[in-house]
Short mmCIF file of N, CA and C in Angstrom, two decimals:
data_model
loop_
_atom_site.label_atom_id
_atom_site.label_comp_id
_atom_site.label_asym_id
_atom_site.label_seq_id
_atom_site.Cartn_x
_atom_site.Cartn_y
_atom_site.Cartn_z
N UNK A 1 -7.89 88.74 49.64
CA UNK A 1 -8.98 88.44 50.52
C UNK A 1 -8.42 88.32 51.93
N UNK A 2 -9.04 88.75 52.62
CA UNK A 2 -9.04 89.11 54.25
C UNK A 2 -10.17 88.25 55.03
N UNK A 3 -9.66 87.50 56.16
CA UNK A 3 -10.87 86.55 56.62
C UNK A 3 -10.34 87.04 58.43
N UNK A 4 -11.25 87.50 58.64
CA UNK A 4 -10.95 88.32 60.38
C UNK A 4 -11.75 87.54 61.31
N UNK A 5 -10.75 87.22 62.30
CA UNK A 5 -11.87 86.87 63.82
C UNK A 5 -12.57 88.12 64.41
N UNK A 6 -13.18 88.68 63.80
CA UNK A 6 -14.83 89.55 64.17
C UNK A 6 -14.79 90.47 63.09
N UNK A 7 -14.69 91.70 63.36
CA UNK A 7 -14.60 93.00 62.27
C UNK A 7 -13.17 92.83 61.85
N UNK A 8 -12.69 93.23 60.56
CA UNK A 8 -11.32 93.13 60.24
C UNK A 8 -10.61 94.70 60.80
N UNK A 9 -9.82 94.38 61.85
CA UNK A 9 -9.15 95.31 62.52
C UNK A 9 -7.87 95.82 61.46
N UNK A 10 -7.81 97.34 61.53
CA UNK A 10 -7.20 98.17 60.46
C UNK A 10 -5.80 97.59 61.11
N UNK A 11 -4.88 97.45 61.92
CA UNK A 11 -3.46 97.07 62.14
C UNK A 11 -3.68 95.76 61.59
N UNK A 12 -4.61 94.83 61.49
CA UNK A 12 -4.63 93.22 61.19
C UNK A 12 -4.05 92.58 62.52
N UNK A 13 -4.77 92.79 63.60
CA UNK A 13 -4.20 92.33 64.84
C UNK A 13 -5.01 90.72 64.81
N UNK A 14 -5.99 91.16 64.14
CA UNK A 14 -7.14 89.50 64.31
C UNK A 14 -7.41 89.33 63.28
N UNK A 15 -6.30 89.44 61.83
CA UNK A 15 -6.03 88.94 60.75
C UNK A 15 -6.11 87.07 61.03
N UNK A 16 -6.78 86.08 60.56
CA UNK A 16 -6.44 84.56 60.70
C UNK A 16 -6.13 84.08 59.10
N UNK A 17 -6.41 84.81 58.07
CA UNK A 17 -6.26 83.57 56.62
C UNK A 17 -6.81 85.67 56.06
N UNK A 18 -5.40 85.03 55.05
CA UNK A 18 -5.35 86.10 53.70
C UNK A 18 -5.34 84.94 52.48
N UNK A 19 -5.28 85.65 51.43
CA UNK A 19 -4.93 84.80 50.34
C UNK A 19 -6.12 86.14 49.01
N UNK A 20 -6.29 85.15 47.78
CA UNK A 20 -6.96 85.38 46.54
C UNK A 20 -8.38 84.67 46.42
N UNK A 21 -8.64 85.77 45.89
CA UNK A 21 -10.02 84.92 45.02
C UNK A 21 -10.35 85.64 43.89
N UNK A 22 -10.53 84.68 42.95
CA UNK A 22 -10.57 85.15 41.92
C UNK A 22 -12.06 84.47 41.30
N UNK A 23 -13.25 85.95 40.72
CA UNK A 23 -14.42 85.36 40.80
C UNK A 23 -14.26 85.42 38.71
N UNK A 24 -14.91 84.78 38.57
CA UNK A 24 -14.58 84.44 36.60
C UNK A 24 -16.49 84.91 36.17
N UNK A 25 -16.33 85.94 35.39
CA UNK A 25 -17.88 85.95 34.29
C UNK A 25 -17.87 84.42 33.80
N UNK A 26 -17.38 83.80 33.12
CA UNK A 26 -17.46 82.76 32.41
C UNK A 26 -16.81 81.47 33.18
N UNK A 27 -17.18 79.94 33.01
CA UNK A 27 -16.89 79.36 33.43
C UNK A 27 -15.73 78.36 32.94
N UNK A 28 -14.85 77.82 33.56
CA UNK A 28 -13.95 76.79 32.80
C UNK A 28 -13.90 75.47 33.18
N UNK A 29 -12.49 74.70 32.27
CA UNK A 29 -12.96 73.08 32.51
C UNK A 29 -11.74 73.11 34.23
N UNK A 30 -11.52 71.72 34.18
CA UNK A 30 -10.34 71.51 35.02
C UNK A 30 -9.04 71.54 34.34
N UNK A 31 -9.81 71.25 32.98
CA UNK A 31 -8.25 70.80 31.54
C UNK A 31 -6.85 72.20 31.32
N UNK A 32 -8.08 73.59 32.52
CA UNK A 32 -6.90 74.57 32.31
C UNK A 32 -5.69 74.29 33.14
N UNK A 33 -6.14 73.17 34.14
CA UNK A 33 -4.57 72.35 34.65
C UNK A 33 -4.36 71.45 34.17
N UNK A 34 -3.08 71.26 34.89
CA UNK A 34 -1.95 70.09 34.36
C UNK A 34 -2.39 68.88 34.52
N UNK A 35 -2.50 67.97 34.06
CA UNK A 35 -2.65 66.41 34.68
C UNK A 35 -1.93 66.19 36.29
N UNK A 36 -0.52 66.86 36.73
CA UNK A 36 -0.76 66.79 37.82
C UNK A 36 -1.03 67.46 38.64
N UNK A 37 -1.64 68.67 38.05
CA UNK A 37 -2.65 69.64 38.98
C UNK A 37 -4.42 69.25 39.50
N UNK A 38 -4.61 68.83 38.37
CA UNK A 38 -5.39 67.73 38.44
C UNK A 38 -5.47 67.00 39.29
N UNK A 39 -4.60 66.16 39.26
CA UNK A 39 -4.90 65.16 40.21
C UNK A 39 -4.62 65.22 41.28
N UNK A 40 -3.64 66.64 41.95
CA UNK A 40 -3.27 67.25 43.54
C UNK A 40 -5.08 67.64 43.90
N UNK A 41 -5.99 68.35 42.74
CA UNK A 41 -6.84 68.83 43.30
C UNK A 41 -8.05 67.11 43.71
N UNK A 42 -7.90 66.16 42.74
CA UNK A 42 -9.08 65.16 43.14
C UNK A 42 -8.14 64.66 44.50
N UNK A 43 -7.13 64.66 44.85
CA UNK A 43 -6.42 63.48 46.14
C UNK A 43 -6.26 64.54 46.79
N UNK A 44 -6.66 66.07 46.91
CA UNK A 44 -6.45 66.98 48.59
C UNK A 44 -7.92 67.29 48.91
N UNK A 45 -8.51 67.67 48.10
CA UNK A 45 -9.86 68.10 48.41
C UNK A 45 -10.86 67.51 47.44
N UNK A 46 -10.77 66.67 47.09
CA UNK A 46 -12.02 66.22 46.23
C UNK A 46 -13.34 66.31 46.36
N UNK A 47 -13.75 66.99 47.65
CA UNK A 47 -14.92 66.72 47.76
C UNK A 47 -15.71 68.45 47.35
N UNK A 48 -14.65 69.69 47.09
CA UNK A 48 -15.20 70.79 46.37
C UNK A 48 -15.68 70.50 45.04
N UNK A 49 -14.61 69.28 44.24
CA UNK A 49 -15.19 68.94 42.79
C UNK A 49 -16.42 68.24 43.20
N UNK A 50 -16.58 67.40 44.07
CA UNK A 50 -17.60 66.76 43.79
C UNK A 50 -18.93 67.61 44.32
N UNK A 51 -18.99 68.90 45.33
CA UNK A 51 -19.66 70.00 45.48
C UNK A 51 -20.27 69.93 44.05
N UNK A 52 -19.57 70.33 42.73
CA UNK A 52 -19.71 71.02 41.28
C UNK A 52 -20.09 69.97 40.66
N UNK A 53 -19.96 68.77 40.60
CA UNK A 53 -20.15 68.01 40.13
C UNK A 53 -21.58 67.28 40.38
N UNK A 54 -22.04 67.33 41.95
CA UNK A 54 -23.02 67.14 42.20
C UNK A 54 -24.28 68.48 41.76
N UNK A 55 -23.91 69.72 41.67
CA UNK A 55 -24.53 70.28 40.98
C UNK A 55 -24.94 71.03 39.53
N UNK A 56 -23.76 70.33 39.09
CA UNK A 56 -24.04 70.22 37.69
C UNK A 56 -23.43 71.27 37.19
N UNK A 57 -22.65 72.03 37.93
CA UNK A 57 -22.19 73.22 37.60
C UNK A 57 -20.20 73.36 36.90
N UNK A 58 -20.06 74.39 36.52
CA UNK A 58 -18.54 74.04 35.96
C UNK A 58 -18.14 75.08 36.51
N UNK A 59 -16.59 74.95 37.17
CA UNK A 59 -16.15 76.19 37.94
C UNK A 59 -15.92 77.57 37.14
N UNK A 60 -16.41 78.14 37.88
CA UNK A 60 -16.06 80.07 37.42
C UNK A 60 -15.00 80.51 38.73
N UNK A 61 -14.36 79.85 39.58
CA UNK A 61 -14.00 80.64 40.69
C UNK A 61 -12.74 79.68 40.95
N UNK A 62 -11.62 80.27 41.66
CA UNK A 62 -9.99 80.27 41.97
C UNK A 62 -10.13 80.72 43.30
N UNK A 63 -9.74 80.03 44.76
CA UNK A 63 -8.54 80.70 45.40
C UNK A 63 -7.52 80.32 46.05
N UNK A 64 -6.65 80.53 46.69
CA UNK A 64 -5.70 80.01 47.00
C UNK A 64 -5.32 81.03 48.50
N UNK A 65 -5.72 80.10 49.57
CA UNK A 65 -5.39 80.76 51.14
C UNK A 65 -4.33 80.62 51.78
N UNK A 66 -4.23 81.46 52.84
CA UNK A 66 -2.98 81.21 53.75
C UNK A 66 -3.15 80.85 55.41
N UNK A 67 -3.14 80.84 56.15
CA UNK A 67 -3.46 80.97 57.88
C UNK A 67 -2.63 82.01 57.99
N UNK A 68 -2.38 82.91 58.90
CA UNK A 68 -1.18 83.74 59.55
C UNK A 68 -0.96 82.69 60.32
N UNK A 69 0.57 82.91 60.27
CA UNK A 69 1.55 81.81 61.60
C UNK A 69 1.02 82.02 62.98
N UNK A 70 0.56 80.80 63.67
CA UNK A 70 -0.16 80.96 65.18
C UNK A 70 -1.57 81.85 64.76
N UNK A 71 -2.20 81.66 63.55
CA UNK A 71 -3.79 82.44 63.82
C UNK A 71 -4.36 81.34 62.97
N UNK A 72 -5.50 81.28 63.26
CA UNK A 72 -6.23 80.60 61.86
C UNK A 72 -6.91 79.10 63.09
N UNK A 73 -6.03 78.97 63.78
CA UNK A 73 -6.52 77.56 64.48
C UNK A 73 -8.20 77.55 64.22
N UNK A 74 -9.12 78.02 64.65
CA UNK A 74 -10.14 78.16 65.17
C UNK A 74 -11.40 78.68 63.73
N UNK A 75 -10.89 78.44 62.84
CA UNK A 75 -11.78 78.98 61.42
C UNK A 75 -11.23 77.41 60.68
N UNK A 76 -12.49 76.89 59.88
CA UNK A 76 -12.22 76.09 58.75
C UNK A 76 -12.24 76.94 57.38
N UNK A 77 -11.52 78.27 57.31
CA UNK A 77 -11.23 78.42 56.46
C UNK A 77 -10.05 78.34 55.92
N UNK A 78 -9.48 78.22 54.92
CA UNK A 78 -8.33 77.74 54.44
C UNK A 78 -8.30 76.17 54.70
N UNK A 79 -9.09 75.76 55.22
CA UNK A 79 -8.92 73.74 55.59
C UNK A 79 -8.79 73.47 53.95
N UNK A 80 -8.72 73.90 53.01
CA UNK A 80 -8.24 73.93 51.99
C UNK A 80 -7.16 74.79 51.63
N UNK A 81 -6.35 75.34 50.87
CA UNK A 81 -5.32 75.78 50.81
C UNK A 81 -5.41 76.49 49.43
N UNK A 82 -6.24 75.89 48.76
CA UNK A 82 -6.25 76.21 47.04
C UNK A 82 -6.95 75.23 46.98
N UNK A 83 -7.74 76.11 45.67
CA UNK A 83 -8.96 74.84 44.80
C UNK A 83 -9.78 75.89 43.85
N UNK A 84 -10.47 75.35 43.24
CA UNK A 84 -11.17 75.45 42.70
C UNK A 84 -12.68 75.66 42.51
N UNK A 85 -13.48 76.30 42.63
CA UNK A 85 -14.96 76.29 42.84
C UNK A 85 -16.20 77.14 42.10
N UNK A 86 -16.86 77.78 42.51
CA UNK A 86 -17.79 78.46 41.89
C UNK A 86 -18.06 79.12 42.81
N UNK A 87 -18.93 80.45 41.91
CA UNK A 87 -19.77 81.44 42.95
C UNK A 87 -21.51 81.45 42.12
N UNK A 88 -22.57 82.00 43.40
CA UNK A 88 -23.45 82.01 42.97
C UNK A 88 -23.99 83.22 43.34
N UNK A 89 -25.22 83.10 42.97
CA UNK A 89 -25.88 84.84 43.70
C UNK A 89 -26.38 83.63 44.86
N UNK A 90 -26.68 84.30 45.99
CA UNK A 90 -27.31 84.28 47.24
C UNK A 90 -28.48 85.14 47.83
N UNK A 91 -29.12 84.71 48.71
CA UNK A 91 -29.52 85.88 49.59
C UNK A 91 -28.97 86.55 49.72
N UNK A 92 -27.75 86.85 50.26
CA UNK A 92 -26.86 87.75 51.08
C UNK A 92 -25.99 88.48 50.09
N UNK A 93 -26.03 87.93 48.68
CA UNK A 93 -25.35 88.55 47.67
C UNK A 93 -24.68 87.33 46.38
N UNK A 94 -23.04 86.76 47.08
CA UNK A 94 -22.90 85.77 46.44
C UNK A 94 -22.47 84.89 47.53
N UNK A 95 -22.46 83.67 47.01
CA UNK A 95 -21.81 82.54 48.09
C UNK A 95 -20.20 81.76 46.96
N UNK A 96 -19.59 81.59 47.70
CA UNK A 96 -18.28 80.88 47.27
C UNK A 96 -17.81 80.12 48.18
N UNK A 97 -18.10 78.49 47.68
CA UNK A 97 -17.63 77.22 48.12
C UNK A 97 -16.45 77.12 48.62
N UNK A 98 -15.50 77.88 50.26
CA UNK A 98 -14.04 77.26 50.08
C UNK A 98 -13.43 76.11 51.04
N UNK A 99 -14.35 75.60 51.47
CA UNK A 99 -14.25 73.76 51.67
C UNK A 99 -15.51 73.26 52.05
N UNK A 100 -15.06 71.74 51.52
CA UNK A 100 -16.17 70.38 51.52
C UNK A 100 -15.33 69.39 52.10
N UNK A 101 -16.16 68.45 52.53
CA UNK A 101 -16.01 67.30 52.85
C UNK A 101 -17.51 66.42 52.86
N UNK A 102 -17.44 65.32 53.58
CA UNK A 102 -18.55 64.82 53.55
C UNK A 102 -19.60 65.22 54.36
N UNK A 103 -19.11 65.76 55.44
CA UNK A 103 -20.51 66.00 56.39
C UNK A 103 -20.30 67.48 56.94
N UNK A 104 -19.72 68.31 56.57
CA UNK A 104 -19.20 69.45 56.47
C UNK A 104 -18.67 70.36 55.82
N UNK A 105 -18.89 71.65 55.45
CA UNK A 105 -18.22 72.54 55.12
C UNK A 105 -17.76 74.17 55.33
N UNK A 106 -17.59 74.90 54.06
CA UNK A 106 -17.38 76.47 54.73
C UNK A 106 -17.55 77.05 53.14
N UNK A 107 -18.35 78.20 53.61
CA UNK A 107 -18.83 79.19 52.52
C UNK A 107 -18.09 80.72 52.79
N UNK A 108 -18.15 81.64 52.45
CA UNK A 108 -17.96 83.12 52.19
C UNK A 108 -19.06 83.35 51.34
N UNK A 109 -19.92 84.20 52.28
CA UNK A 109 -21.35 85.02 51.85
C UNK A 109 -20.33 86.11 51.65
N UNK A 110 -20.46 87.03 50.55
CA UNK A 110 -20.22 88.35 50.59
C UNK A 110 -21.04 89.16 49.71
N UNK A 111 -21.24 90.53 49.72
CA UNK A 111 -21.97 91.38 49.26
C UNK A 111 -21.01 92.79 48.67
N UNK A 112 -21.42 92.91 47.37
CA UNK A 112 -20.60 94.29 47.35
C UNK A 112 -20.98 95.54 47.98
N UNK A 113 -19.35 95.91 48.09
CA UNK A 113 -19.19 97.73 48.98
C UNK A 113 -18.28 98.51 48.32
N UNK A 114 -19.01 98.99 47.42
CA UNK A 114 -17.76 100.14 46.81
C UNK A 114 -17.10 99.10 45.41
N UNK A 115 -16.05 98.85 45.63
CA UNK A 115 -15.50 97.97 44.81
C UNK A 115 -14.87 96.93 45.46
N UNK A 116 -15.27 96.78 46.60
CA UNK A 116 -14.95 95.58 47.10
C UNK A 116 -16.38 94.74 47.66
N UNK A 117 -15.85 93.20 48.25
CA UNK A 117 -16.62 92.51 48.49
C UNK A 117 -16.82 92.21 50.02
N UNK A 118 -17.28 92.02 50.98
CA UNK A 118 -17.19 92.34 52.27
C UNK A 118 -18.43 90.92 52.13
N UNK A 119 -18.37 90.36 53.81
CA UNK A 119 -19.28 89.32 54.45
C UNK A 119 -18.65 88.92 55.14
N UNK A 120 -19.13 87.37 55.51
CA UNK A 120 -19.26 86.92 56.67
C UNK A 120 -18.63 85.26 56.06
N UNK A 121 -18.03 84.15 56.82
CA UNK A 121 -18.10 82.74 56.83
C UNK A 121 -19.27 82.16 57.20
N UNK A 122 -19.76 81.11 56.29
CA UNK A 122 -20.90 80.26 56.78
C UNK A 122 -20.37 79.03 56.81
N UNK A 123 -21.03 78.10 58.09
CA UNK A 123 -20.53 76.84 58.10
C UNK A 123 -21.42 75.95 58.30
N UNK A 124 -21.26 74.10 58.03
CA UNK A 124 -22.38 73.43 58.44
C UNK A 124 -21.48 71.95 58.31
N UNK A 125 -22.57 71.44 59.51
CA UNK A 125 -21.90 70.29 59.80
C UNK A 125 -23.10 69.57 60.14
N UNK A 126 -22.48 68.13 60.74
CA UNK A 126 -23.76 67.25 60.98
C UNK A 126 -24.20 67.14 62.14
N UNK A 127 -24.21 68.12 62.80
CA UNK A 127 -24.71 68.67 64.30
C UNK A 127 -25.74 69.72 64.13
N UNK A 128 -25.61 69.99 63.00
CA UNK A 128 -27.21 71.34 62.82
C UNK A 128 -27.09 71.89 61.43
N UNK A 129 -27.65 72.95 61.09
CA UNK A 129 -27.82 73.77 59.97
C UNK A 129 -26.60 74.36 59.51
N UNK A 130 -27.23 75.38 58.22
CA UNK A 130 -26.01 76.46 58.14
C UNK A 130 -26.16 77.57 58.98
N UNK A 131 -25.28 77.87 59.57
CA UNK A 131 -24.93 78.83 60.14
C UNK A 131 -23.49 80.19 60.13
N UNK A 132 -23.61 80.99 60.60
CA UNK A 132 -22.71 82.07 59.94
C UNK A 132 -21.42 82.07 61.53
N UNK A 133 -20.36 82.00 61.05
CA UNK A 133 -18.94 82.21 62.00
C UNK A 133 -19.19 83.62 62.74
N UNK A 134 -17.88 83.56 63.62
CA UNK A 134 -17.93 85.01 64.08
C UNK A 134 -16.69 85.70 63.08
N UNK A 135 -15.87 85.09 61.40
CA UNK A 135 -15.62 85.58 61.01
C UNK A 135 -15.86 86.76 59.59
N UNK A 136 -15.25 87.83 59.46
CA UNK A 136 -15.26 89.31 58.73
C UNK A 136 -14.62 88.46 57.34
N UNK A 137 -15.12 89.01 56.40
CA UNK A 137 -14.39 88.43 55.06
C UNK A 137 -14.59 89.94 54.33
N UNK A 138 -13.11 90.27 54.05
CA UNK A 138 -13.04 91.44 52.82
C UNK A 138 -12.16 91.17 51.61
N UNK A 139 -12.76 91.14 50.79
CA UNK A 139 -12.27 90.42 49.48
C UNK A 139 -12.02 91.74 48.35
N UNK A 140 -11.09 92.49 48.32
CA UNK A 140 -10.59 93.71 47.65
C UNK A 140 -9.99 93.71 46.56
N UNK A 141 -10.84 94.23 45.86
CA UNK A 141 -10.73 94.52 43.72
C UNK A 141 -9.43 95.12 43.58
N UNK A 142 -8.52 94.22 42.73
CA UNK A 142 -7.50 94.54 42.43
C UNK A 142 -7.27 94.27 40.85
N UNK A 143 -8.29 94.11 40.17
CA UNK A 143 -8.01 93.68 38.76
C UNK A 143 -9.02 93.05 38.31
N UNK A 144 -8.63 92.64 36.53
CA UNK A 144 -9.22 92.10 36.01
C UNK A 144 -9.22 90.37 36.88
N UNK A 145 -10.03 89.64 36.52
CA UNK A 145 -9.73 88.46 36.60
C UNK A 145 -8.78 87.35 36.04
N UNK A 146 -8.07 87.10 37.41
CA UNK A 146 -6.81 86.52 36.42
C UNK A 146 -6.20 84.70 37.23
N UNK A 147 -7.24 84.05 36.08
CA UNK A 147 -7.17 82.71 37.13
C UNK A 147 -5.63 82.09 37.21
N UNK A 148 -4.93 82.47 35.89
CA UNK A 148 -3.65 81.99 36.37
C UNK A 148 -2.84 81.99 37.56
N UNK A 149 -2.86 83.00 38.09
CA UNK A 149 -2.55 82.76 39.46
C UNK A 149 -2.86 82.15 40.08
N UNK A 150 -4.16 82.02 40.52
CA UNK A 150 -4.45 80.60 41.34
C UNK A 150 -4.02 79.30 40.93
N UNK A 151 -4.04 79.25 39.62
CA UNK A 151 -3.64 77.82 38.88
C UNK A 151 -2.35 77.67 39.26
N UNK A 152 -1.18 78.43 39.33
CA UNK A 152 0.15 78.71 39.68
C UNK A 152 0.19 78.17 41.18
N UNK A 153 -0.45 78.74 42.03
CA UNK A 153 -0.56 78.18 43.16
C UNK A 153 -0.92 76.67 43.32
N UNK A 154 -1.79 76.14 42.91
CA UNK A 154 -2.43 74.98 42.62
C UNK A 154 -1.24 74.15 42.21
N UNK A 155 -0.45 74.66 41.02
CA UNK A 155 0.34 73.54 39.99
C UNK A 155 1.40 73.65 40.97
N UNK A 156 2.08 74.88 41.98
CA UNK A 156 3.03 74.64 42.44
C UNK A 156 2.93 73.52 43.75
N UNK A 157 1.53 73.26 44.32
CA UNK A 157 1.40 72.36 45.73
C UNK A 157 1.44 71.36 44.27
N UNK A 158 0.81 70.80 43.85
CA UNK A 158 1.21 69.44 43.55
C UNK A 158 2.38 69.03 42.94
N UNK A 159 3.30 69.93 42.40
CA UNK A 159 4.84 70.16 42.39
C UNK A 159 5.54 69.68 43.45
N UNK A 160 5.29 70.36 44.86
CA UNK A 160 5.74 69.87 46.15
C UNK A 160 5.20 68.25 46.89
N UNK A 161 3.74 68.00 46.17
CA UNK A 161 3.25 66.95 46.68
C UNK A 161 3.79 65.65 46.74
N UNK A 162 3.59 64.65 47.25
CA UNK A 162 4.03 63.47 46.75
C UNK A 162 3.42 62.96 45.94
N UNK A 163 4.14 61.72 44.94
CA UNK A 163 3.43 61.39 44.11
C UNK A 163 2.26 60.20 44.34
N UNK A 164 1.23 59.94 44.03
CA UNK A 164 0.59 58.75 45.01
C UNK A 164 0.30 57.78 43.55
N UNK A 165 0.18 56.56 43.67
CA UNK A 165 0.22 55.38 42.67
C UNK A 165 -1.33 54.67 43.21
#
């Protein structure tokens, strides 16, 4: 996945956050992590579980982002790093949750093109509605669905994390 400050430019000159997403037919528990994957995901971002939790829903969706070094300042995407979430159908096609907090967050509307997924960032805060970024999201079919990887990512930050008591 590709997240661009405007159209995604073919050199990647206004590349800000690459990374995975991985969208699942079927849904799973959290139990496909570790106890301390687990618990890196309730003490970094807890508030995507509680997104799912408040809607009753069980995750089908993985990703795990990056910033480019010196890009990214200016997008709350990646304000998560990895997690866990769901996708839905939308207006616009599907929507995928990739951060929460309490009075804010960030979506990826995308729509299929070909065999890939293409859209836009949506954001909302407690200053107004949802509204759509000035960033490009291209999210490009490379396979079956394969959540281990993201989980890998996931198990390796709370590997690095500290431990909290």
């Amino acid at each position: 996945m590709s997240i661009c400050g405007g159209a995604c430019a073919t050199d990647g000159s206004n590349l800000l956050v690459t990374g995975l997403l991985v969208l699942t037919p079927e849904t799973f528990t959290l139990e496909r992590l570790s106890d301390a994957g687990q618990r890196h995901l309730r003490e970094r971002d807890p508030w995507l579980l509680v997104a799912l939790s408040e809607s009753d829903r069980e995750p089908n969706a993985c990703f795990a982002l990056e910033r480019r070094p010196g890009q990214g300042a200016s997008t709350l995407a990646s304000t998560a790093p990895a997690g866990i979430t769901d996708w839905r159908s939308s207006e616009r096609g599907i929507a995928v949750l990739l951060w929460a907090s309490p009075d804010a967050g960030y979506a990826a509307e995308l729509r299929p093109d070909g065999r890939n997924l293409v859209g836009s960032g949506f954001t909302w805060d407690m200053s107004g509605g949802y509204r759509q970024t000035p960033e490009s999201i291209v999210a490009t079919y490379v396979g079956p669905p394969d959540l281990d990887r993201c989980i890998r990512v996931i198990e390796d930050e709370a590997a690095r994390s500290p431990v909290r008591n």
